[in-house]
Coordinates of C-alpha atoms in Angstrom, one line a residue:
M63 CA -129.8 142.0 221.9
M64 CA -129.7 138.4 223.1
V65 CA -127.9 137.3 219.9
K66 CA -125.3 140.0 220.5
L67 CA -125.0 138.8 224.1
Y68 CA -124.4 135.2 223.1
Q69 CA -121.8 136.3 220.5
S70 CA -119.9 138.1 223.2
I71 CA -120.3 135.9 226.2
A72 CA -116.6 135.5 226.8
E73 CA -115.9 139.2 226.4
P74 CA -115.8 141.5 229.4
L75 CA -118.9 143.5 230.1
T76 CA -118.3 147.1 229.2
E77 CA -120.1 150.4 229.2
T78 CA -120.0 150.4 225.4
M79 CA -121.6 146.9 225.4
L80 CA -124.4 148.1 227.7
F81 CA -125.0 151.2 225.6
D82 CA -125.2 149.0 222.4
W83 CA -127.8 146.7 224.1
H84 CA -129.8 149.8 225.3
K85 CA -129.8 151.3 221.8
M86 CA -131.0 148.0 220.3
L87 CA -133.8 147.7 222.8
M88 CA -134.9 151.3 222.6
N89 CA -134.6 151.7 218.9
G90 CA -137.4 153.9 217.6
R91 CA -138.5 155.2 221.0
R92 CA -139.2 158.9 220.8
D93 CA -140.5 159.3 224.3
L94 CA -137.1 158.8 226.0
D95 CA -134.5 161.5 226.6
D96 CA -131.5 159.2 226.9
I97 CA -131.0 156.3 224.5
D98 CA -127.6 154.5 224.5
S99 CA -126.4 156.5 227.4
Y100 CA -127.1 156.6 231.2
R101 CA -130.1 158.5 232.4
S102 CA -129.6 162.2 233.0
H103 CA -132.9 163.6 234.2
A104 CA -133.1 165.7 237.4
E105 CA -135.9 163.8 238.9
S106 CA -135.0 160.8 241.2
M107 CA -135.7 157.3 240.0
Q108 CA -138.1 155.8 242.6
I109 CA -140.1 152.7 243.2
V110 CA -143.4 154.0 244.7
S111 CA -146.8 152.8 245.6
G112 CA -150.1 154.4 246.6
P113 CA -152.2 157.2 245.3
D114 CA -150.6 160.5 244.0
Y115 CA -151.6 162.3 247.2
N116 CA -150.0 159.7 249.5
R117 CA -147.1 158.1 247.8
K118 CA -144.9 155.6 249.7
I119 CA -141.3 155.5 248.5
H120 CA -139.9 151.9 248.7
Y121 CA -136.6 152.6 247.0
E122 CA -134.7 155.5 245.5
A123 CA -131.9 154.9 243.0
P124 CA -128.7 156.9 243.0
P125 CA -129.1 160.4 241.4
S126 CA -128.4 160.6 237.7
Q127 CA -125.1 162.5 238.3
N128 CA -123.8 159.5 240.3
V129 CA -124.8 156.8 237.8
A130 CA -121.5 156.8 235.7
S131 CA -119.3 156.4 238.8
E132 CA -121.7 153.8 240.3
M133 CA -121.6 151.9 237.0
S134 CA -117.8 152.1 236.8
T135 CA -117.6 150.4 240.3
F136 CA -120.1 147.8 239.2
L137 CA -118.3 147.0 235.9
D138 CA -114.9 146.8 237.7
W139 CA -116.4 144.2 240.0
F140 CA -118.1 142.3 237.2
I141 CA -115.0 141.9 235.0
T142 CA -112.9 140.7 238.0
P143 CA -114.9 137.8 239.3
E144 CA -114.0 136.3 242.6
K145 CA -112.8 132.7 242.5
N146 CA -114.8 131.7 245.6
I147 CA -118.2 132.8 244.3
S148 CA -120.6 130.5 242.4
A149 CA -121.9 131.5 239.0
I150 CA -125.4 131.6 240.4
T151 CA -124.4 133.9 243.3
R152 CA -122.4 136.2 240.9
A153 CA -125.4 136.4 238.6
A154 CA -127.8 137.3 241.4
I155 CA -125.5 139.9 242.9
A156 CA -124.8 141.4 239.4
H157 CA -128.5 141.6 238.6
L158 CA -129.5 143.1 242.0
W159 CA -126.6 145.6 241.9
F160 CA -127.4 146.7 238.3
E161 CA -131.1 147.1 239.1
S162 CA -130.4 149.1 242.2
I163 CA -128.3 151.6 240.2
H164 CA -131.1 151.7 237.6
P165 CA -128.8 153.4 235.1
F166 CA -131.2 153.8 232.1
E167 CA -134.4 155.6 231.7
D168 CA -136.1 152.4 230.5
G169 CA -134.9 148.8 229.7
N170 CA -133.2 148.1 233.0
G171 CA -135.0 144.9 233.7
R172 CA -134.2 143.4 230.3
I173 CA -130.6 144.5 230.4
G174 CA -130.3 143.3 234.0
R175 CA -131.5 139.9 233.0
A176 CA -129.0 139.8 230.2
I177 CA -126.2 140.7 232.6
A178 CA -127.3 137.8 234.8
E179 CA -127.3 135.5 231.8
K180 CA -123.8 136.7 230.9
A181 CA -122.6 136.0 234.5
L182 CA -124.1 132.5 234.5
A183 CA -122.7 131.7 231.1
Q184 CA -119.3 132.9 232.0
G185 CA -119.4 130.8 235.1
V186 CA -120.3 127.6 233.3
S187 CA -118.7 128.4 230.0
V188 CA -121.9 128.2 228.0
A189 CA -125.0 130.3 227.6
A190 CA -127.4 129.4 230.4
S191 CA -130.4 129.5 228.1
H192 CA -128.7 127.3 225.5
G193 CA -130.9 124.3 226.2
V194 CA -134.0 126.4 226.0
L195 CA -133.0 128.1 222.8
S196 CA -131.5 125.1 220.9
T197 CA -133.6 123.3 218.4
G198 CA -131.8 120.0 218.7

């Protein structure tokens, strides 16, 4: 997925791109209902703690039926970057926004970090991890 990301750094982030990344990450997973598409289950996506009999809900993501419109708003924002925002700030906002939508059944953390990498790289015109990944 990261190779694909670096090959398309300059391209706008699209729903198709996200679905392709998700499919690459989830390839072979039989335990998921939705691969290369947004989550569609009826249960809410929650961050919880505590024992089963006394769960504390810390965050509840938008319901599955709202994910497509939430992602459309996010993608519109991402592909039209503001001139007065630093690459680091844009990457942080993009990562937090994407994670708060939590559009996929699994893989949101990895895809969210890839989105942050894309935002950073677009802001500095080079892949942010280039120095870490280069051999020379």
